[in-house]
mmCIF file of C-alpha atoms in Angstrom:
data_model
loop_
_atom_site.group_PDB
_atom_site.id
_atom_site.type_symbol
_atom_site.label_atom_id
_atom_site.label_comp_id
_atom_site.label_asym_id
_atom_site.label_seq_id
_atom_site.Cartn_x
_atom_site.Cartn_y
_atom_site.Cartn_z
ATOM 1 C CA UNK A 186 76.244 45.445 -105.189
ATOM 2 C CA UNK A 187 79.312 43.864 -105.365
ATOM 3 C CA UNK A 188 79.695 45.404 -102.301
ATOM 4 C CA UNK A 189 77.363 42.823 -100.246
ATOM 5 C CA UNK A 190 79.827 41.282 -98.476
ATOM 6 C CA UNK A 191 82.925 43.300 -98.567
ATOM 7 C CA UNK A 192 83.896 45.321 -95.375
ATOM 8 C CA UNK A 193 82.765 49.571 -95.369
ATOM 9 C CA UNK A 194 85.842 50.837 -95.192
ATOM 10 C CA UNK A 195 87.320 48.708 -98.466
ATOM 11 C CA UNK A 196 84.187 49.694 -100.100
ATOM 12 C CA UNK A 197 84.316 53.260 -99.672
ATOM 13 C CA UNK A 198 87.761 53.744 -100.534
ATOM 14 C CA UNK A 199 86.926 52.293 -103.839
ATOM 15 C CA UNK A 200 84.130 54.421 -104.422
ATOM 16 C CA UNK A 201 86.000 57.344 -103.366
ATOM 17 C CA UNK A 202 88.711 56.244 -105.455
ATOM 18 C CA UNK A 203 86.245 56.429 -108.394
ATOM 19 C CA UNK A 204 84.220 59.141 -108.317
ATOM 20 C CA UNK A 205 88.106 60.916 -107.518
ATOM 21 C CA UNK A 206 90.781 58.866 -109.820
ATOM 22 C CA UNK A 207 93.820 60.937 -107.736
ATOM 23 C CA UNK A 208 91.954 60.355 -103.829
ATOM 24 C CA UNK A 209 94.901 58.585 -101.665
ATOM 25 C CA UNK A 210 93.019 56.208 -99.743
ATOM 26 C CA UNK A 211 93.974 53.830 -96.881
ATOM 27 C CA UNK A 212 91.288 51.469 -95.724
ATOM 28 C CA UNK A 213 91.664 50.225 -91.979
ATOM 29 C CA UNK A 214 89.256 46.664 -91.256
ATOM 30 C CA UNK A 215 90.704 46.724 -87.759
ATOM 31 C CA UNK A 216 87.225 47.286 -85.254
ATOM 32 C CA UNK A 217 87.737 50.834 -84.363
ATOM 33 C CA UNK A 218 87.063 50.245 -80.198
ATOM 34 C CA UNK A 219 88.811 50.545 -76.526
ATOM 35 C CA UNK A 220 90.543 47.445 -77.264
ATOM 36 C CA UNK A 221 92.311 48.617 -80.390
ATOM 37 C CA UNK A 222 93.460 52.023 -79.255
ATOM 38 C CA UNK A 223 97.002 50.898 -79.651
ATOM 39 C CA UNK A 224 96.316 51.618 -83.180
ATOM 40 C CA UNK A 225 93.697 54.037 -82.738
ATOM 41 C CA UNK A 226 95.496 55.730 -80.390
ATOM 42 C CA UNK A 227 96.271 60.194 -79.943
ATOM 43 C CA UNK A 228 98.607 60.453 -82.591
ATOM 44 C CA UNK A 229 95.796 58.896 -84.854
ATOM 45 C CA UNK A 230 93.042 61.229 -83.581
ATOM 46 C CA UNK A 231 95.078 64.087 -83.311
ATOM 47 C CA UNK A 232 96.065 63.390 -87.387
ATOM 48 C CA UNK A 233 92.403 63.891 -87.963
ATOM 49 C CA UNK A 234 90.647 67.128 -89.342
ATOM 50 C CA UNK A 235 87.087 65.161 -89.867
ATOM 51 C CA UNK A 236 85.176 62.431 -89.421
ATOM 52 C CA UNK A 237 82.653 61.442 -91.360
ATOM 53 C CA UNK A 238 81.173 58.358 -89.789
ATOM 54 C CA UNK A 239 79.333 55.499 -91.482
ATOM 55 C CA UNK A 240 78.633 53.316 -88.263
ATOM 56 C CA UNK A 241 75.446 50.675 -87.728
ATOM 57 C CA UNK A 242 75.447 50.040 -84.411
ATOM 58 C CA UNK A 243 74.828 52.879 -80.518
ATOM 59 C CA UNK A 244 77.927 51.353 -79.123
ATOM 60 C CA UNK A 245 80.348 51.881 -82.244
ATOM 61 C CA UNK A 246 79.143 55.425 -82.581
ATOM 62 C CA UNK A 247 78.942 56.829 -79.205
ATOM 63 C CA UNK A 248 82.782 56.008 -79.100
ATOM 64 C CA UNK A 249 83.730 57.662 -81.843
ATOM 65 C CA UNK A 250 82.117 60.559 -80.889
ATOM 66 C CA UNK A 251 83.791 60.478 -77.489
ATOM 67 C CA UNK A 252 87.003 59.846 -79.026
ATOM 68 C CA UNK A 253 86.162 63.016 -81.199
ATOM 69 C CA UNK A 254 85.187 65.208 -78.445
ATOM 70 C CA UNK A 255 88.165 64.359 -76.274
ATOM 71 C CA UNK A 256 89.961 64.900 -79.146
ATOM 72 C CA UNK A 257 88.277 68.127 -80.745
ATOM 73 C CA UNK A 258 87.639 66.574 -83.773
ATOM 74 C CA UNK A 259 84.640 67.617 -85.566
ATOM 75 C CA UNK A 260 82.181 64.509 -86.626
ATOM 76 C CA UNK A 261 79.946 64.209 -89.379
ATOM 77 C CA UNK A 262 77.691 60.884 -88.295
ATOM 78 C CA UNK A 263 75.389 59.618 -90.326
ATOM 79 C CA UNK A 264 74.852 55.553 -89.645
ATOM 80 C CA UNK A 265 71.883 53.251 -89.517
ATOM 81 C CA UNK A 266 69.210 51.364 -86.639
ATOM 82 C CA UNK A 267 67.556 48.399 -88.509
ATOM 83 C CA UNK A 268 66.574 49.974 -91.466
ATOM 84 C CA UNK A 269 65.959 53.861 -89.861
ATOM 85 C CA UNK A 270 68.976 56.463 -90.589
ATOM 86 C CA UNK A 271 70.296 59.375 -89.889
ATOM 87 C CA UNK A 272 72.647 62.570 -90.123
ATOM 88 C CA UNK A 273 74.058 64.452 -87.485
ATOM 89 C CA UNK A 274 77.084 67.406 -87.886
ATOM 90 C CA UNK A 275 78.872 67.689 -84.544
ATOM 91 C CA UNK A 276 81.040 70.688 -83.832
ATOM 92 C CA UNK A 277 83.733 70.932 -81.439
ATOM 93 C CA UNK A 278 82.316 73.266 -78.404
ATOM 94 C CA UNK A 279 79.571 74.515 -80.997
ATOM 95 C CA UNK A 280 76.785 71.986 -81.633
ATOM 96 C CA UNK A 281 75.558 69.437 -79.582
ATOM 97 C CA UNK A 282 77.525 65.811 -79.611
ATOM 98 C CA UNK A 283 76.051 62.649 -80.825
ATOM 99 C CA UNK A 284 76.234 60.980 -77.655
ATOM 100 C CA UNK A 285 73.780 63.718 -76.125
ATOM 101 C CA UNK A 286 71.856 63.380 -79.476
ATOM 102 C CA UNK A 287 71.602 60.244 -78.490
ATOM 103 C CA UNK A 288 70.864 59.363 -75.413
ATOM 104 C CA UNK A 289 67.168 58.088 -75.914
ATOM 105 C CA UNK A 290 68.029 55.972 -79.012
ATOM 106 C CA UNK A 291 66.085 52.282 -78.644
ATOM 107 C CA UNK A 292 68.616 50.427 -78.058
ATOM 108 C CA UNK A 293 66.770 47.131 -79.507
ATOM 109 C CA UNK A 294 66.999 48.350 -83.171
ATOM 110 C CA UNK A 295 70.815 48.278 -83.008
ATOM 111 C CA UNK A 296 71.388 45.463 -85.260
ATOM 112 C CA UNK A 297 73.412 46.242 -88.033
ATOM 113 C CA UNK A 298 71.671 44.927 -91.316
ATOM 114 C CA UNK A 299 75.237 43.663 -92.490
ATOM 115 C CA UNK A 300 75.395 42.294 -89.303
ATOM 116 C CA UNK A 301 72.242 40.289 -89.412
ATOM 117 C CA UNK A 302 73.051 38.720 -92.657
ATOM 118 C CA UNK A 303 76.810 38.058 -93.386
ATOM 119 C CA UNK A 304 78.191 38.075 -89.793
ATOM 120 C CA UNK A 305 75.734 37.523 -86.872
ATOM 121 C CA UNK A 306 77.915 36.680 -83.667
ATOM 122 C CA UNK A 307 75.139 37.049 -81.233
ATOM 123 C CA UNK A 308 71.763 34.554 -80.769
ATOM 124 C CA UNK A 309 69.685 38.291 -81.276
ATOM 125 C CA UNK A 310 71.345 38.303 -84.329
ATOM 126 C CA UNK A 311 70.044 34.781 -85.564
ATOM 127 C CA UNK A 312 66.464 35.340 -84.034
ATOM 128 C CA UNK A 313 65.996 38.806 -85.778
ATOM 129 C CA UNK A 314 67.478 37.244 -89.238
ATOM 130 C CA UNK A 315 64.799 34.280 -88.993
ATOM 131 C CA UNK A 316 62.003 36.628 -87.892
ATOM 132 C CA UNK A 317 62.535 39.750 -90.149
ATOM 133 C CA UNK A 318 64.217 37.855 -92.955
ATOM 134 C CA UNK A 319 62.934 34.936 -92.916
ATOM 135 C CA UNK A 320 60.000 34.503 -92.372
ATOM 136 C CA UNK A 321 58.220 38.325 -92.545
ATOM 137 C CA UNK A 322 59.494 37.821 -96.265
ATOM 138 C CA UNK A 323 58.826 34.385 -96.922
ATOM 139 C CA UNK A 324 55.529 33.900 -95.151
ATOM 140 C CA UNK A 325 53.544 36.794 -95.054
ATOM 141 C CA UNK A 326 55.260 39.488 -97.501
ATOM 142 C CA UNK A 327 55.854 37.593 -100.086
ATOM 143 C CA UNK A 328 52.118 35.841 -100.257
ATOM 144 C CA UNK A 329 50.005 38.867 -99.470
ATOM 145 C CA UNK A 330 51.253 40.348 -102.363
ATOM 146 C CA UNK A 331 49.397 37.059 -104.253
ATOM 147 C CA UNK A 332 46.476 37.576 -102.321
ATOM 148 C CA UNK A 333 46.661 41.486 -103.212
ATOM 149 C CA UNK A 334 47.335 40.753 -107.162
ATOM 150 C CA UNK A 335 44.271 38.105 -107.127
ATOM 151 C CA UNK A 336 42.249 40.851 -104.881
ATOM 152 C CA UNK A 337 42.800 43.677 -107.910
ATOM 153 C CA UNK A 338 42.173 41.858 -110.718
ATOM 154 C CA UNK A 339 39.020 41.090 -109.434
ATOM 155 C CA UNK A 340 38.451 44.495 -108.936
ATOM 156 C CA UNK A 341 38.919 45.859 -112.018
ATOM 157 C CA UNK A 342 41.623 47.726 -113.937
ATOM 158 C CA UNK A 343 41.655 50.743 -111.631
ATOM 159 C CA UNK A 344 42.652 49.420 -108.465
ATOM 160 C CA UNK A 345 45.471 46.796 -110.701
ATOM 161 C CA UNK A 346 46.821 50.570 -112.370
ATOM 162 C CA UNK A 347 46.743 51.137 -108.451
ATOM 163 C CA UNK A 348 49.088 47.611 -107.378
ATOM 164 C CA UNK A 349 51.191 48.677 -110.230
ATOM 165 C CA UNK A 350 52.293 52.014 -109.133
ATOM 166 C CA UNK A 351 53.087 50.813 -105.415
ATOM 167 C CA UNK A 352 55.383 48.824 -106.853
ATOM 168 C CA UNK A 353 56.926 51.374 -109.214
ATOM 169 C CA UNK A 354 57.553 53.176 -106.379
ATOM 170 C CA UNK A 355 60.225 52.241 -104.777
ATOM 171 C CA UNK A 356 62.396 53.092 -107.714
ATOM 172 C CA UNK A 357 63.711 50.449 -109.943
ATOM 173 C CA UNK A 358 65.692 48.187 -108.432
ATOM 174 C CA UNK A 359 62.998 47.425 -105.358
ATOM 175 C CA UNK A 360 60.615 47.267 -108.540
ATOM 176 C CA UNK A 361 62.056 44.548 -109.843
ATOM 177 C CA UNK A 362 63.010 42.822 -106.781
ATOM 178 C CA UNK A 363 59.377 42.778 -106.081
ATOM 179 C CA UNK A 364 58.180 41.506 -109.465
ATOM 180 C CA UNK A 365 60.589 38.531 -108.851
ATOM 181 C CA UNK A 366 59.632 37.893 -106.150
ATOM 182 C CA UNK A 367 55.868 38.076 -107.352
ATOM 183 C CA UNK A 368 55.939 35.966 -110.040
ATOM 184 C CA UNK A 369 58.047 33.145 -108.142
ATOM 185 C CA UNK A 370 54.961 33.256 -105.603
ATOM 186 C CA UNK A 371 52.574 32.930 -108.607
ATOM 187 C CA UNK A 372 53.953 30.386 -110.173
ATOM 188 C CA UNK A 373 54.622 28.217 -107.078
ATOM 189 C CA UNK A 374 51.523 28.397 -106.623
ATOM 190 C CA UNK A 375 50.260 27.101 -110.336
ATOM 191 C CA UNK A 376 52.801 24.427 -109.676
ATOM 192 C CA UNK A 377 51.247 23.137 -106.514
ATOM 193 C CA UNK A 378 47.518 23.397 -108.600
ATOM 194 C CA UNK A 379 46.722 19.778 -110.460
ATOM 195 C CA UNK A 380 44.568 20.884 -113.143
ATOM 196 C CA UNK A 381 42.524 17.781 -114.117
ATOM 197 C CA UNK A 382 43.032 15.400 -110.986
ATOM 198 C CA UNK A 383 40.365 12.053 -110.832
ATOM 199 C CA UNK A 384 40.613 13.443 -106.694
ATOM 200 C CA UNK A 385 41.042 15.327 -103.966
ATOM 201 C CA UNK A 386 43.653 12.955 -102.257
ATOM 202 C CA UNK A 387 45.783 12.962 -105.664
ATOM 203 C CA UNK A 388 45.666 16.941 -105.661
ATOM 204 C CA UNK A 389 46.958 16.716 -101.822
ATOM 205 C CA UNK A 390 49.619 14.464 -103.046
ATOM 206 C CA UNK A 391 50.571 16.577 -105.171
ATOM 207 C CA UNK A 392 50.777 20.128 -103.841
ATOM 208 C CA UNK A 393 52.534 18.468 -100.737
ATOM 209 C CA UNK A 394 55.338 17.714 -103.192
ATOM 210 C CA UNK A 395 55.790 20.684 -104.577
ATOM 211 C CA UNK A 396 55.604 22.508 -101.475
ATOM 212 C CA UNK A 397 58.275 20.023 -100.045
ATOM 213 C CA UNK A 398 60.475 20.308 -102.996
ATOM 214 C CA UNK A 399 60.270 24.182 -102.091
ATOM 215 C CA UNK A 400 61.048 24.129 -99.025
ATOM 216 C CA UNK A 401 64.259 22.004 -99.904
ATOM 217 C CA UNK A 402 65.165 24.575 -101.692
ATOM 218 C CA UNK A 403 64.673 27.248 -99.546
ATOM 219 C CA UNK A 404 67.183 25.155 -96.793
ATOM 220 C CA UNK A 405 69.897 24.484 -99.144
ATOM 221 C CA UNK A 406 69.545 28.518 -100.267
ATOM 222 C CA UNK A 407 69.138 29.682 -96.729
ATOM 223 C CA UNK A 408 72.001 27.503 -95.474
ATOM 224 C CA UNK A 409 74.676 26.213 -98.187
ATOM 225 C CA UNK A 410 74.224 28.621 -101.254
ATOM 226 C CA UNK A 411 74.277 31.758 -98.439
ATOM 227 C CA UNK A 412 77.230 30.192 -96.750
ATOM 228 C CA UNK A 413 79.024 28.921 -99.855
ATOM 229 C CA UNK A 414 78.917 32.678 -101.177
ATOM 230 C CA UNK A 415 80.170 33.912 -97.997
ATOM 231 C CA UNK A 416 83.039 32.232 -97.894
ATOM 232 C CA UNK A 417 82.969 32.710 -101.979
ATOM 233 C CA UNK A 418 84.020 36.639 -101.228
ATOM 234 C CA UNK A 419 86.148 35.808 -97.757
ATOM 235 C CA UNK A 420 87.275 32.911 -97.618
ATOM 236 C CA UNK A 421 88.863 31.191 -94.907
ATOM 237 C CA UNK A 422 92.430 32.478 -95.116
ATOM 238 C CA UNK A 423 91.770 35.411 -96.348
ATOM 239 C CA UNK A 424 93.961 38.573 -94.259
ATOM 240 C CA UNK A 425 93.310 41.994 -93.832
ATOM 241 C CA UNK A 426 95.509 44.891 -95.352
ATOM 242 C CA UNK A 427 96.635 45.347 -91.314
ATOM 243 C CA UNK A 428 98.247 41.375 -91.611
ATOM 244 C CA UNK A 429 94.927 39.912 -89.129
ATOM 245 C CA UNK A 430 93.067 37.083 -90.623
ATOM 246 C CA UNK A 431 89.578 38.495 -91.463
ATOM 247 C CA UNK A 432 87.369 35.276 -89.292
ATOM 248 C CA UNK A 433 88.236 36.665 -86.162
ATOM 249 C CA UNK A 434 86.754 38.757 -83.218
ATOM 250 C CA UNK A 435 82.811 38.952 -84.229
ATOM 251 C CA UNK A 436 83.616 37.514 -87.011
ATOM 252 C CA UNK A 437 82.481 34.077 -87.057
ATOM 253 C CA UNK A 438 83.120 32.239 -89.789
ATOM 254 C CA UNK A 439 79.736 29.666 -90.956
ATOM 255 C CA UNK A 440 80.289 26.666 -92.512
ATOM 256 C CA UNK A 441 77.093 24.898 -94.962
ATOM 257 C CA UNK A 442 75.112 23.002 -93.008
ATOM 258 C CA UNK A 443 75.032 19.093 -94.838
ATOM 259 C CA UNK A 444 71.528 17.562 -95.777
ATOM 260 C CA UNK A 445 72.505 14.252 -94.152
ATOM 261 C CA UNK A 446 74.938 13.916 -90.170
ATOM 262 C CA UNK A 447 73.532 14.450 -86.781
ATOM 263 C CA UNK A 448 70.985 17.178 -87.331
ATOM 264 C CA UNK A 449 69.154 15.514 -90.266
ATOM 265 C CA UNK A 450 65.761 15.035 -87.952
ATOM 266 C CA UNK A 451 66.012 19.096 -87.322
ATOM 267 C CA UNK A 452 66.718 19.606 -90.530
ATOM 268 C CA UNK A 453 64.127 17.268 -92.680
ATOM 269 C CA UNK A 454 61.897 19.108 -89.547
ATOM 270 C CA UNK A 455 62.728 22.333 -91.073
ATOM 271 C CA UNK A 456 61.617 21.416 -94.880
ATOM 272 C CA UNK A 457 58.404 20.262 -93.004
ATOM 273 C CA UNK A 458 57.380 22.516 -91.338
ATOM 274 C CA UNK A 459 58.267 25.662 -93.832
ATOM 275 C CA UNK A 460 56.390 23.297 -96.579
ATOM 276 C CA UNK A 461 53.510 23.604 -94.306
ATOM 277 C CA UNK A 462 53.558 26.975 -93.608
ATOM 278 C CA UNK A 463 53.809 28.045 -96.877
ATOM 279 C CA UNK A 464 50.565 25.903 -98.136
ATOM 280 C CA UNK A 465 48.748 28.003 -95.470
ATOM 281 C CA UNK A 466 50.313 31.146 -96.573
ATOM 282 C CA UNK A 467 49.174 30.488 -99.654
ATOM 283 C CA UNK A 468 45.724 28.096 -99.135
ATOM 284 C CA UNK A 469 46.350 25.799 -100.278
ATOM 285 C CA UNK A 470 45.388 22.092 -99.136
ATOM 286 C CA UNK A 471 47.892 19.372 -98.462
ATOM 287 C CA UNK A 472 45.551 17.044 -96.427
ATOM 288 C CA UNK A 473 47.892 15.080 -94.116
ATOM 289 C CA UNK A 474 50.687 14.253 -96.861
ATOM 290 C CA UNK A 475 53.462 14.231 -94.008
ATOM 291 C CA UNK A 476 52.862 18.436 -93.174
#
């Protein structure tokens, strides 16, 4: 968890030293690509006995594979394509190269999760984040977990046990995260309900206030808190071991959004839309109260 947001080379070097304290490591944070062949040149590749890939997009993996083929260096490729993973050993003049085996790989899925969460630099990155990370989590998965729990409780103990087994199946960390999300969603639903309201209009107004407050907190968490955390881990003046600024090239330094200002109407629209979507997903009636 401490490695989240850190360059993978630094995290890998630190992990390797924890396993073998006498191991000598050198972490390079410069991008490995055609434009950095002044650093990763012929001598660099000839000096390697084997290359262990941990890359997260097809373009980079194909480039490293091509360099290994050109210089006769063995490659063990491992990486991700979205949520999928793969490992492939490539032995010079003996096995298929990664580039030959990856010709049919889907380019459209090749967006690294760390890029989506921390270092987006293209429009499709933020669209992917908004759709698959924010929308799916907040307005599909979490409300669905509440409905599943309610249905299981109504069906009886056996169904509840199956739900509990399904949650535990992903391991302790994933189960803890799912239970926390479920508890927060149930609490939100409970907060939105008012017991003993004199009329429906008052109950609807109360639910609207609760969900707008939740949506405002969501906005702050996504566009202020998360950005502050990234900038705390990587300050604006951070310099890599190579003496270059951390925030350059494909790494675009984010800035937290202010509640007021030129985009205030858009921010308000986000909050109201999020509250309305959550109300619909949870089956909460807010009437016509500003949603």
